Coordinates of C-alpha atoms and ligand atoms in Angstrom, one line a residue:
X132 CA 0.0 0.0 0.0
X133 CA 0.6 3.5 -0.5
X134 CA 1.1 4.9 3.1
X135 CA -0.8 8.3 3.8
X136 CA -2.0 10.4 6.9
X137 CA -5.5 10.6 8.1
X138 CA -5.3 14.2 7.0
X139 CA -4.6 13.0 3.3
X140 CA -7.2 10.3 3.5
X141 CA -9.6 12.9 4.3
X142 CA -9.2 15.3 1.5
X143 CA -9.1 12.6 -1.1
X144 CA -12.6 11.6 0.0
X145 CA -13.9 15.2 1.2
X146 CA -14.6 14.0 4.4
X147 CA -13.9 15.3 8.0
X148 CA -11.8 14.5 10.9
X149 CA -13.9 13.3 14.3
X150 CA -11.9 12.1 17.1
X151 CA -8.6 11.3 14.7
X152 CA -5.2 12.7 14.5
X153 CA -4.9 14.3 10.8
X154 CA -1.0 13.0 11.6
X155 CA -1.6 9.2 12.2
X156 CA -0.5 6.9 9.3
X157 CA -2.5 4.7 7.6
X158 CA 0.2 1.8 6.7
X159 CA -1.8 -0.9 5.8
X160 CA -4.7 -1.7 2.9
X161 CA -8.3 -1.0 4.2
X162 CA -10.8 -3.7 5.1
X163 CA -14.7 -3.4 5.3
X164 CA -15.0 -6.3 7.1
X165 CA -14.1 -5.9 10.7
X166 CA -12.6 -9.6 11.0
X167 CA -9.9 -8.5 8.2
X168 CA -8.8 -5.2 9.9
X169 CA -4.9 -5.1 9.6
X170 CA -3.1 -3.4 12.1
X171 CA -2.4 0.2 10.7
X172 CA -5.6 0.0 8.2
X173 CA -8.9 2.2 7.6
X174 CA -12.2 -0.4 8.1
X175 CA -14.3 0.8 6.0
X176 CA -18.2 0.8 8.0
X177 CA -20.4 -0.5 5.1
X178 CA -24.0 -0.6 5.8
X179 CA -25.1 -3.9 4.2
X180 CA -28.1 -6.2 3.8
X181 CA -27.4 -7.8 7.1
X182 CA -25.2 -5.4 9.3
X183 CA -24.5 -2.4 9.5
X184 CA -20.7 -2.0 9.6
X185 CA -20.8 1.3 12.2
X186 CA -21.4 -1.2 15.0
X187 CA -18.0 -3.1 14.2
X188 CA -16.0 0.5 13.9
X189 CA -14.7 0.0 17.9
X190 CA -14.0 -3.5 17.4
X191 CA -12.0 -2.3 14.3
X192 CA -10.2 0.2 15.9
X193 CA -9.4 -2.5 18.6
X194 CA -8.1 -4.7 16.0
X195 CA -5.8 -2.2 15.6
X196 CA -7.1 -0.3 12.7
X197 CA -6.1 3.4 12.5
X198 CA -9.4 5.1 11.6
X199 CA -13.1 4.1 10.4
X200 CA -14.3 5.7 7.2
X201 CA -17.8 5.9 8.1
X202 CA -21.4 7.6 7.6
X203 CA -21.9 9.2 11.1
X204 CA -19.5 9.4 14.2
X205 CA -18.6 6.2 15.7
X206 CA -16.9 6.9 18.8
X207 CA -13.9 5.8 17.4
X208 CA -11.3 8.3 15.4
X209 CA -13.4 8.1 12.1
X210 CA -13.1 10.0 8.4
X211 CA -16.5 11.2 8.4
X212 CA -18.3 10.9 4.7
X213 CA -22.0 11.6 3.4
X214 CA -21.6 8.4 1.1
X215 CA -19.1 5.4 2.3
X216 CA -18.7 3.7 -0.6
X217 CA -18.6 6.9 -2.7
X218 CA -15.7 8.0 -0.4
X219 CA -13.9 4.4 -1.1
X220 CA -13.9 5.3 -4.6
X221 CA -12.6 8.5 -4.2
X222 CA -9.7 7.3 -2.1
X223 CA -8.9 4.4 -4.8
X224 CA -9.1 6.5 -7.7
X225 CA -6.5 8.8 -5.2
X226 CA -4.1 5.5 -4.7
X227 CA -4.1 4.7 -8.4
X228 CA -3.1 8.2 -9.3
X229 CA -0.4 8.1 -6.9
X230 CA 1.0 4.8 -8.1
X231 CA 1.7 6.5 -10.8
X232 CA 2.4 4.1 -13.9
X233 CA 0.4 1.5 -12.9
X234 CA -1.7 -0.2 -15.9
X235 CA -5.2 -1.4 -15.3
X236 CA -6.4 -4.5 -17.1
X237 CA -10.1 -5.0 -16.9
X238 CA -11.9 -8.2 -17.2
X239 CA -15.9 -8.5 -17.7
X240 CA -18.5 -10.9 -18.8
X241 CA -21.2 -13.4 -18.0
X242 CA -19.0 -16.3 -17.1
X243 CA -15.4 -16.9 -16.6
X244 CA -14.1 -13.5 -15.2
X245 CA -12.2 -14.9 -12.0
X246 CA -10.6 -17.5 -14.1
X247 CA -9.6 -15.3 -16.7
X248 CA -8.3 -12.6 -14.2
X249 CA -6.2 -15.2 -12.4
X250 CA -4.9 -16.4 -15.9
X251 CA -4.1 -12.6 -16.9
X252 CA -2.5 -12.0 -13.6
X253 CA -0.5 -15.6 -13.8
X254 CA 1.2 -14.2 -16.7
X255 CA 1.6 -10.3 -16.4
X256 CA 3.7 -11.3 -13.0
X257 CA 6.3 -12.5 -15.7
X258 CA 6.6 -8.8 -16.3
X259 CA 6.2 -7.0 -13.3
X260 CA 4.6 -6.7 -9.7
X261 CA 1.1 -7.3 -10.8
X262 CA -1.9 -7.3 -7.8
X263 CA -5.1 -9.1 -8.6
X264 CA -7.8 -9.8 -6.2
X265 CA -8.6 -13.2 -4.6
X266 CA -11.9 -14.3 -5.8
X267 CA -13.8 -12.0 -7.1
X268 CA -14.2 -9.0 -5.9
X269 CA -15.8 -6.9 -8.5
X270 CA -18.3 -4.1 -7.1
X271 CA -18.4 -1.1 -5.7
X272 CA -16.9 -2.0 -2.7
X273 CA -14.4 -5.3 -3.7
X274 CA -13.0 -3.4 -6.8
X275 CA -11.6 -0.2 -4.8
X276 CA -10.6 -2.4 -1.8
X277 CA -8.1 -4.2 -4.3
X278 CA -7.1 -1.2 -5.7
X279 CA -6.2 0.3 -2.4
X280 CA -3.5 -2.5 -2.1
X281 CA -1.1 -0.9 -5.1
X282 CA 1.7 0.7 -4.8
X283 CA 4.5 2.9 -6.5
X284 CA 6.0 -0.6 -7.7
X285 CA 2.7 -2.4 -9.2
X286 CA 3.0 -2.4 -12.9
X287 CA -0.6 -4.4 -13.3
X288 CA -3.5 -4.5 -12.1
X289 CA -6.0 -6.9 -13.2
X290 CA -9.3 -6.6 -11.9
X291 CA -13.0 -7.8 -13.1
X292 CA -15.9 -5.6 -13.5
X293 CA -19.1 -6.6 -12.4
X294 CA -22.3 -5.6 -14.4
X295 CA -25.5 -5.9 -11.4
X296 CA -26.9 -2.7 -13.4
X297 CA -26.9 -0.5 -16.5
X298 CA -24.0 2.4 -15.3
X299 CA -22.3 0.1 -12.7
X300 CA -19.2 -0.8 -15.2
X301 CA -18.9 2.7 -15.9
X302 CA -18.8 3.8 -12.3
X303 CA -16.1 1.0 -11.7
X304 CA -14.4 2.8 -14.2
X305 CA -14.0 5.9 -13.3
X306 CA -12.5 4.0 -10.0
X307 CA -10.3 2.2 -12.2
X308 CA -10.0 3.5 -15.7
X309 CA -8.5 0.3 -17.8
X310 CA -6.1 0.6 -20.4
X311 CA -7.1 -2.7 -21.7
X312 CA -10.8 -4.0 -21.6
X313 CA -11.8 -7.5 -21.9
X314 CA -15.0 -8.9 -22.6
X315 CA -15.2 -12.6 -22.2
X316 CA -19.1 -13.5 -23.1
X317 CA -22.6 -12.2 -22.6
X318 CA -24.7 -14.7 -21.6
X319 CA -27.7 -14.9 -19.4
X320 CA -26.4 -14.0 -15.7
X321 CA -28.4 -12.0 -14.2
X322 CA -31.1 -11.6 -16.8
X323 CA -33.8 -11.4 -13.8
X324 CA -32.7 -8.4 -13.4
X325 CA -31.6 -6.9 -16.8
X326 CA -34.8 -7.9 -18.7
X327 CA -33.0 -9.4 -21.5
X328 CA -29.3 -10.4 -23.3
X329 CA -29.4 -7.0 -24.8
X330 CA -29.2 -5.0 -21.9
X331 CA -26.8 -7.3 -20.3
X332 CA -24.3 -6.7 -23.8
X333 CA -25.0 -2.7 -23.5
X334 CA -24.0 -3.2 -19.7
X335 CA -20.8 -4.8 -20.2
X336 CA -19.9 -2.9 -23.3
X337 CA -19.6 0.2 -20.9
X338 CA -16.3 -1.3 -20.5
X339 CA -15.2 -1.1 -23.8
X340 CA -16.5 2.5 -23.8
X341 CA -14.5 3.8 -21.4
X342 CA -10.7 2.4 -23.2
X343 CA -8.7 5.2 -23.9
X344 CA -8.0 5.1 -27.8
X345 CA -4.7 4.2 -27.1
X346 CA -6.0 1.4 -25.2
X347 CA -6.8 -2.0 -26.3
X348 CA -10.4 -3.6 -26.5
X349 CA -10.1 -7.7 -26.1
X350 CA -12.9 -9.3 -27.6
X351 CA -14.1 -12.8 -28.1
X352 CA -15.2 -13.2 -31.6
X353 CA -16.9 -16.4 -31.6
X354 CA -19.7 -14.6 -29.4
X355 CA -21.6 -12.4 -31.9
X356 CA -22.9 -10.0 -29.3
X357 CA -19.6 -9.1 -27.6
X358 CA -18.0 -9.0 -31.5
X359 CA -20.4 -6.3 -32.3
X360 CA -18.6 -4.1 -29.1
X361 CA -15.8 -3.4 -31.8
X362 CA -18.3 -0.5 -32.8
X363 CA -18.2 0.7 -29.5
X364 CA -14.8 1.9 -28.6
X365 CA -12.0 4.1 -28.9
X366 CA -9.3 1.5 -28.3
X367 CA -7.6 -0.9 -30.9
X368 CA -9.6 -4.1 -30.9
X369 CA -7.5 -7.4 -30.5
X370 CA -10.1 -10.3 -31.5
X371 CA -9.9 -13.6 -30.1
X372 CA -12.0 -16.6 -30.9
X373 CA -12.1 -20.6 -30.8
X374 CA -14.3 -20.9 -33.7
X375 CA -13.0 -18.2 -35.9
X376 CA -9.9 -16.7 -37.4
X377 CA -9.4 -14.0 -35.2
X378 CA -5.8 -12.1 -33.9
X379 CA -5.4 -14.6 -31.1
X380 CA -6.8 -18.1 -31.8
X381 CA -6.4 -21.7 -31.2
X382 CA -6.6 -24.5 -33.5
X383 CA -5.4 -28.5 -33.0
X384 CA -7.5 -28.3 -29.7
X385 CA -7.0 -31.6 -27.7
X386 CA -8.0 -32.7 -24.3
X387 CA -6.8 -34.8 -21.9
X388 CA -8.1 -37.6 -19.4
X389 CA -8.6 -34.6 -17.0
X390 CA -10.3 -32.1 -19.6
X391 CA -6.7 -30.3 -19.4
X392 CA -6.6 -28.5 -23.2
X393 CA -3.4 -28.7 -25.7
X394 CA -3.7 -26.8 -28.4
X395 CA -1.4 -24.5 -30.9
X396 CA -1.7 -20.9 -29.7
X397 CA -1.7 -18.8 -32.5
X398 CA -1.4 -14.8 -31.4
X399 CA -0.9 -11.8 -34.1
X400 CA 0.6 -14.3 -36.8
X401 CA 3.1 -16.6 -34.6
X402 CA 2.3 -19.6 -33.2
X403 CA 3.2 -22.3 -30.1
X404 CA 1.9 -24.8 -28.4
X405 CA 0.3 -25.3 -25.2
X406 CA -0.8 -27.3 -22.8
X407 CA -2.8 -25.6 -19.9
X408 CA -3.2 -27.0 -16.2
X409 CA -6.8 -25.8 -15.7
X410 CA -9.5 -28.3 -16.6
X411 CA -12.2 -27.7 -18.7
X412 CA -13.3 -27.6 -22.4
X413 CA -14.3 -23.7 -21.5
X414 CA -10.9 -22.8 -20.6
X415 CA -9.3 -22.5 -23.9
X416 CA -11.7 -19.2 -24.6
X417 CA -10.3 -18.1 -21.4
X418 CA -6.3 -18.7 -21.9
X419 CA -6.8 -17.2 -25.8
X420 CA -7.9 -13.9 -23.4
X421 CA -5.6 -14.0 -21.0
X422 CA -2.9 -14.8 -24.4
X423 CA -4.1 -11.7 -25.9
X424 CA -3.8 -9.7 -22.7
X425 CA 0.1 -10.8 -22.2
X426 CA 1.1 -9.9 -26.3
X427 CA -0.5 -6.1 -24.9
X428 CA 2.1 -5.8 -22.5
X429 CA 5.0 -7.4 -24.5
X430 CA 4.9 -10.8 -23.4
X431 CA 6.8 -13.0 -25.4
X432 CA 4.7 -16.0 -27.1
X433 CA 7.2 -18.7 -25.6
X434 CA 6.8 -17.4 -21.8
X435 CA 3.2 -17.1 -22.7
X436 CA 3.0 -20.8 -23.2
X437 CA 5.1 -21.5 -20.4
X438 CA 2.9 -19.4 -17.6
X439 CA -0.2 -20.9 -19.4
X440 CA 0.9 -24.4 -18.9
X441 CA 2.0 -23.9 -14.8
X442 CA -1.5 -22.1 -14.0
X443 CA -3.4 -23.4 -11.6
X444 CA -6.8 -23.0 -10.1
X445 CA -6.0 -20.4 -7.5
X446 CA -9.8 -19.0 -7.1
X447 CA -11.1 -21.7 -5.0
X448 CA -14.4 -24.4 -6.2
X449 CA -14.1 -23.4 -10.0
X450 CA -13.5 -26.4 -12.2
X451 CA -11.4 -28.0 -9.1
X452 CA -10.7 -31.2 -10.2
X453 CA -9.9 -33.9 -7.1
X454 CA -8.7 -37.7 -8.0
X455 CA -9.4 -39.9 -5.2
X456 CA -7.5 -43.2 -4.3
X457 CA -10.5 -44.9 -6.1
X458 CA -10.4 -43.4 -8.9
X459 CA -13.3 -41.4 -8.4
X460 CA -12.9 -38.0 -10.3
X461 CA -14.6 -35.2 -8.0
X462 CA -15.5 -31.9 -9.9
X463 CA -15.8 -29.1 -7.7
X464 CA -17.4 -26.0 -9.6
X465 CA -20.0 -24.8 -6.9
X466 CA -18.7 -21.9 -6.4
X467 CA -21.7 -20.5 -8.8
X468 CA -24.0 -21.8 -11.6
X469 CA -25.6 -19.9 -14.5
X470 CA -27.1 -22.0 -17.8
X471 CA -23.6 -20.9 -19.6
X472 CA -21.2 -22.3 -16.9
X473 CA -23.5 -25.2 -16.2
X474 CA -23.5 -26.2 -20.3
X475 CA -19.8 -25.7 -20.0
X476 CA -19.4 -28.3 -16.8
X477 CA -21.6 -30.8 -17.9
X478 CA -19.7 -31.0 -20.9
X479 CA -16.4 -31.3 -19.3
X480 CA -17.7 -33.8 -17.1
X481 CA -18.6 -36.2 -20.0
X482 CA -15.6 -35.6 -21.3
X483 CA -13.9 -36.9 -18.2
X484 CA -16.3 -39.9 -17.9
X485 CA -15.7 -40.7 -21.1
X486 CA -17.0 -44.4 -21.3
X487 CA -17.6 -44.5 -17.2
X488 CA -20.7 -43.2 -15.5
X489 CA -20.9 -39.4 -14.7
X490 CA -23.1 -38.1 -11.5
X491 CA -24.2 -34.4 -11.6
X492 CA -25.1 -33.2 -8.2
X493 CA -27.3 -29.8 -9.3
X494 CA -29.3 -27.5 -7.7
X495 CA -30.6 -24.1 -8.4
X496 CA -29.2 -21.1 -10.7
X497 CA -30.2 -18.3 -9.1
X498 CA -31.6 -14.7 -10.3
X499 CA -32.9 -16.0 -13.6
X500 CA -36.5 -14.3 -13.8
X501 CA -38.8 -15.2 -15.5
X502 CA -36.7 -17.4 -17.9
X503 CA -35.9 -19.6 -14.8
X504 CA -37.8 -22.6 -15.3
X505 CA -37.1 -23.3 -19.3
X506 CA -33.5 -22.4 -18.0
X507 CA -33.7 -24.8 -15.3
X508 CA -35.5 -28.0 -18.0
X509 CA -32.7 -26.9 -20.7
X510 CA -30.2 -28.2 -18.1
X511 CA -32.0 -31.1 -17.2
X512 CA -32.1 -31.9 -20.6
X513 CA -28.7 -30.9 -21.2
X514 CA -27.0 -32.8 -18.7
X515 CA -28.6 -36.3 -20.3
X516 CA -27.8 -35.0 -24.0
X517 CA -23.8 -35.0 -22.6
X518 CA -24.1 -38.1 -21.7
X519 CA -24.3 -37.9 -17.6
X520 CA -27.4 -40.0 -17.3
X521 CA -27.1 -39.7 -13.0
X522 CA -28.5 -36.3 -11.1
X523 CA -28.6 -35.6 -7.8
X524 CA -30.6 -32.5 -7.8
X525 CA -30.5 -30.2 -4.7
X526 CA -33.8 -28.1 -3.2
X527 CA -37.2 -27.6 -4.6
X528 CA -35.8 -25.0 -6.3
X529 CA -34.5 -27.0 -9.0
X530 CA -37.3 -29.2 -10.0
X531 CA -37.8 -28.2 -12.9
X532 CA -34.0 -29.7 -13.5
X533 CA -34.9 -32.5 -12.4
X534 CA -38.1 -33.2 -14.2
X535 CA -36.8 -32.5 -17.5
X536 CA -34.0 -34.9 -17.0
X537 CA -36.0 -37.7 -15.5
X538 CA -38.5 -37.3 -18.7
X539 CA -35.4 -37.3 -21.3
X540 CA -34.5 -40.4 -19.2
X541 CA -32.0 -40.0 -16.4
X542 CA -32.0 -41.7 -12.8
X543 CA -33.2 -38.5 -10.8
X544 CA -32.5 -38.2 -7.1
X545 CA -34.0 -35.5 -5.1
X546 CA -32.3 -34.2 -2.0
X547 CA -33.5 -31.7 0.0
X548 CA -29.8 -29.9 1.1
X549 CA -26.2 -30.5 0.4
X550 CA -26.0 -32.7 3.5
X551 CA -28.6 -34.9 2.0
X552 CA -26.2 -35.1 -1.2
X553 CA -23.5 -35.9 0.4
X554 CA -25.0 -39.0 2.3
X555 CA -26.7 -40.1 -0.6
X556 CA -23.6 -40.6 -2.9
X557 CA -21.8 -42.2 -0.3
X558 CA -23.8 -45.3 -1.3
X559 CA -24.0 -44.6 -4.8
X560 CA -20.4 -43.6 -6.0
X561 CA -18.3 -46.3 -7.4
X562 CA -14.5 -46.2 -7.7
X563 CA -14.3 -44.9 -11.5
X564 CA -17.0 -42.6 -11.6
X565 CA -17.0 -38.6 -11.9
X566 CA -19.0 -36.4 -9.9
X567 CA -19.8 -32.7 -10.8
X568 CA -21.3 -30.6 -8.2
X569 CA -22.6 -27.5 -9.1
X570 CA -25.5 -24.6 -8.5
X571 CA -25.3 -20.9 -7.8
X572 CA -23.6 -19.7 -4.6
X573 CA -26.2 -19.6 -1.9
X574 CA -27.4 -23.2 -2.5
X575 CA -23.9 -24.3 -0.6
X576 CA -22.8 -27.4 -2.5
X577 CA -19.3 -26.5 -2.2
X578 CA -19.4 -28.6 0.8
X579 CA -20.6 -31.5 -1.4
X580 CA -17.3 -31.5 -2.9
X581 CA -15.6 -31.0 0.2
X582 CA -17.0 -34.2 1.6
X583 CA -16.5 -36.1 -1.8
X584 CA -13.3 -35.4 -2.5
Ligands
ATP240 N1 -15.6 -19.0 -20.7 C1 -16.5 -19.6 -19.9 N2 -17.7 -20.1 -20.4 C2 -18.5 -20.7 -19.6 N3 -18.3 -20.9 -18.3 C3 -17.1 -20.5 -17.7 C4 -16.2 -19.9 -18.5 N4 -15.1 -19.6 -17.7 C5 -15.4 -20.1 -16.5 N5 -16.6 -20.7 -16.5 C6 -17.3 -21.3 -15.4 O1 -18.2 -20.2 -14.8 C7 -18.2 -20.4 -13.4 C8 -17.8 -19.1 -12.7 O2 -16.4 -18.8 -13.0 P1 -15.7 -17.5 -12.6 O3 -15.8 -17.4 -11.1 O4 -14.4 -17.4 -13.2 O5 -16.7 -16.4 -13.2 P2 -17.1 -14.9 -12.8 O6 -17.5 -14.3 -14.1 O7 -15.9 -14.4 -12.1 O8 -18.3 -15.1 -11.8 P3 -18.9 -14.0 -10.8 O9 -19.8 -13.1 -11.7 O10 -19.6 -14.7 -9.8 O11 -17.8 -13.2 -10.3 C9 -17.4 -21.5 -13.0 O12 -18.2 -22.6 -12.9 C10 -16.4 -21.7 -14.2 O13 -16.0 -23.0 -14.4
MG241 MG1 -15.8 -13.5 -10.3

């Protein structure tokens, strides 16, 4: 971090002084979670769904951080604010500009973001100090408390942008203004609350919108809507695709017994192979991103194929991929479920089960709208047209899954939590078989694959 007074903090965020020294250091990244307070940090007092941070500001300060940024007084030394998490902005957009040279890459779209960040961030540390978040941390809180953490010596910062509304990309960017945009996919995340794919695209193209023209736009190719984003921006657009021709592609794609993909990487007119360590048939769209990111910043194509192949999953329950002793292949990807991802891990399940049986343990992919039951019968169906002919579906909520995939002919189990999932298989798995767990966040089956694997 970049250290500054409470006196500094304050102007950057036009707030006031209450009970603080304007001399006392801040020496250590800020945290709006009380249980994360470093010693020498600002705690940032959120007022969220469920608490209200204010009432953690003491145990903060105990925790030894130097000051709350908060809303009212707290009792503790506090940078009083009218807006919190406007004044978080305002002291991350104050950080960046005194890091100085530090370049932003930006990451958005329906799926894959994390993955793709961690990619991107995997290779740009060949280059420099890069700082990424863990996870995701993408809104108007997670994206300025990353950007916090840089310093004078971070050359890259890779960060994803998180469309929950039409403006909210924009915002973010005027946080973090990227030089280099990426949009992965639009797909139907969210579309509860968008109304439809089309206002999901104009959402995420508020990225592109925002690249300086000396910037680069990344875009993938083989998805028509995000193509059509070219029109869009100022920046040079690098296009990269699976299906099509485009600057950075991949052809000779292979995959493994673990879904791994080999391919020959072709970027701007040279070529190499790779082999990447991240499972998944999905993950090719994602490396040819993160491939195109790394030619931006002068990454040469032979230490692009290098990084590609050592990458890991770092971002926990995405496409984790656990062997047991038995053989049994357990495919932890729980850590959230929308019809995209869920096509994309119920393909790479099959392809893992090749000839063997395949169990998906599925429940319910939230925020969907009105669309959610077809969305919910189109899975069901989907996971039987792959091949996995064995569901364990989670909650009422996903019925419909389960329905749809007992009429197109699968052996349906319905459990009523992940607990119930977990004792289920215990009876059912045999040595040999693959299991993929997966639903949106709040439906908890991480701790499926916990327990399985
Ligand atoms: N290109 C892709 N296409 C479809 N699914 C993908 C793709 N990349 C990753 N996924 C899957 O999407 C799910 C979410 O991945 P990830 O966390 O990377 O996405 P995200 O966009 O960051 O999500 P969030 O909006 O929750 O932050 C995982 O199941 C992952 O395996
Ligand atoms: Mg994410």
């Amino acid at each position: 971090v970049i250290e500054r007074t409470l006196g500094s903090v304050a102007a950057a965020v036009g707030g006031r002084l209450r009970d603080a020294d304007p001399a006392a250091l801040v020496t250590a990244e800020p945290a709006a979670d009380s249980r994360l307070v470093k010693p020498g940090g600002l705690f940032v007092a959120v007022v969220g769904q469920r608490v209200d941070g204010h009432d953690f500001a003491r145990a903060a300060v105990a925790a030894g951080a130097v000051a709350v940024l908060a809303a009212r007084p707290t009792g503790a030394p506090t940078v009083l604010v009218d807006d919190v998490v406007t004044a978080l902005g305002a002291l991350a957009r104050a950080v960046l500009a005194d890091a100085g040279s530090t370049q932003v890459v930006g990451i958005t779209g329906s799926s894959g973001k994390t993955t793709a960040k961690d990619l991107v961030a995997h290779l740009l540390r060949r280059r420099g100090q890069t700082v990424a978040p863990i996870g995701s941390y993408n809104t108007e809180i997670g994206l300025p408390l990353t950007v916090c953490t840089v310093d004078r010596a971070t050359r890259h910062l890779v960060l994803e942008y998180s469309a929950r509304r039409q403006g909210h990309i924009a915002y973010l960017c005027t946080i973090a203004m990227p030089h280099i945009g990426v949009v992965l996919n639009v797909g139907t995340a969210h579309l509860g609350e968008f109304g439809s794919r089309a206002a999901i695209a104009a959402a995420k193209a508020e990225l592109v919108e925002a690249l300086p023209a000396d910037g680069a736009a990344i875009l993938n190719v083989d998805d028509d809507v995000v193509a059509a984003m070219r029109r869009r921006t100022a920046a040079r657009v690098v296009g990269f695709g699976v299906e099509r021709r485009a600057d950075v592609h991949a052809d000779r794609i292979q995959f493994d017994r673990l879904a791994r993909p080999r391919f020959r990487l072709h970027v701007h007119g040279e070529q190499v192979d790779v082999r990447l360590g991240l499972s998944g048939l999905h993950q090719v769209s994602n490396a040819l991103a993160a491939a195109a990111v790394a030619a931006e910043v002068g990454l040469g194509l032979a230490e692009t194929a290098d990084a590609l192949a050592s990458a890991t999953a770092v971002s926990r329950w995405r496409m984790e991929v656990h062997e047991r002793a038995d053989g049994v292949v357990v495919l932890n990807d729980a850590y959230n479920a929308n019809p995209e991802s869920m096509a994309a891990a119920l393909r790479s399940a099959a392809h893992i089960a090749g000839n063997g049986r395949a169990w998906a343990v599925l429940g319910e992919m939230a925020e969907l709208g009105p669309e959610s039951v077809r969305a919910h019968e189109e899975v069901g169906r989907a996971a039987v047209a792959a091949g996995i002919h064995h569901l364990v579906v989670v909650g009422a909520a996903a019925e419909p899954l389960a329905a749809a995939a007992a009429a197109a002919g699968a052996d349906v189990h319905r459990v009523p939590d992940p607990a119930g999932a977990v004792a289920l298989l215990a009876n059912l798995v045999r040595p040999g078989d693959v299991v993929l767990v997966k639903a949106s966040r709040a439906v908890g089956l991480e701790q499926v694959g916990t327990a399985l694997a």
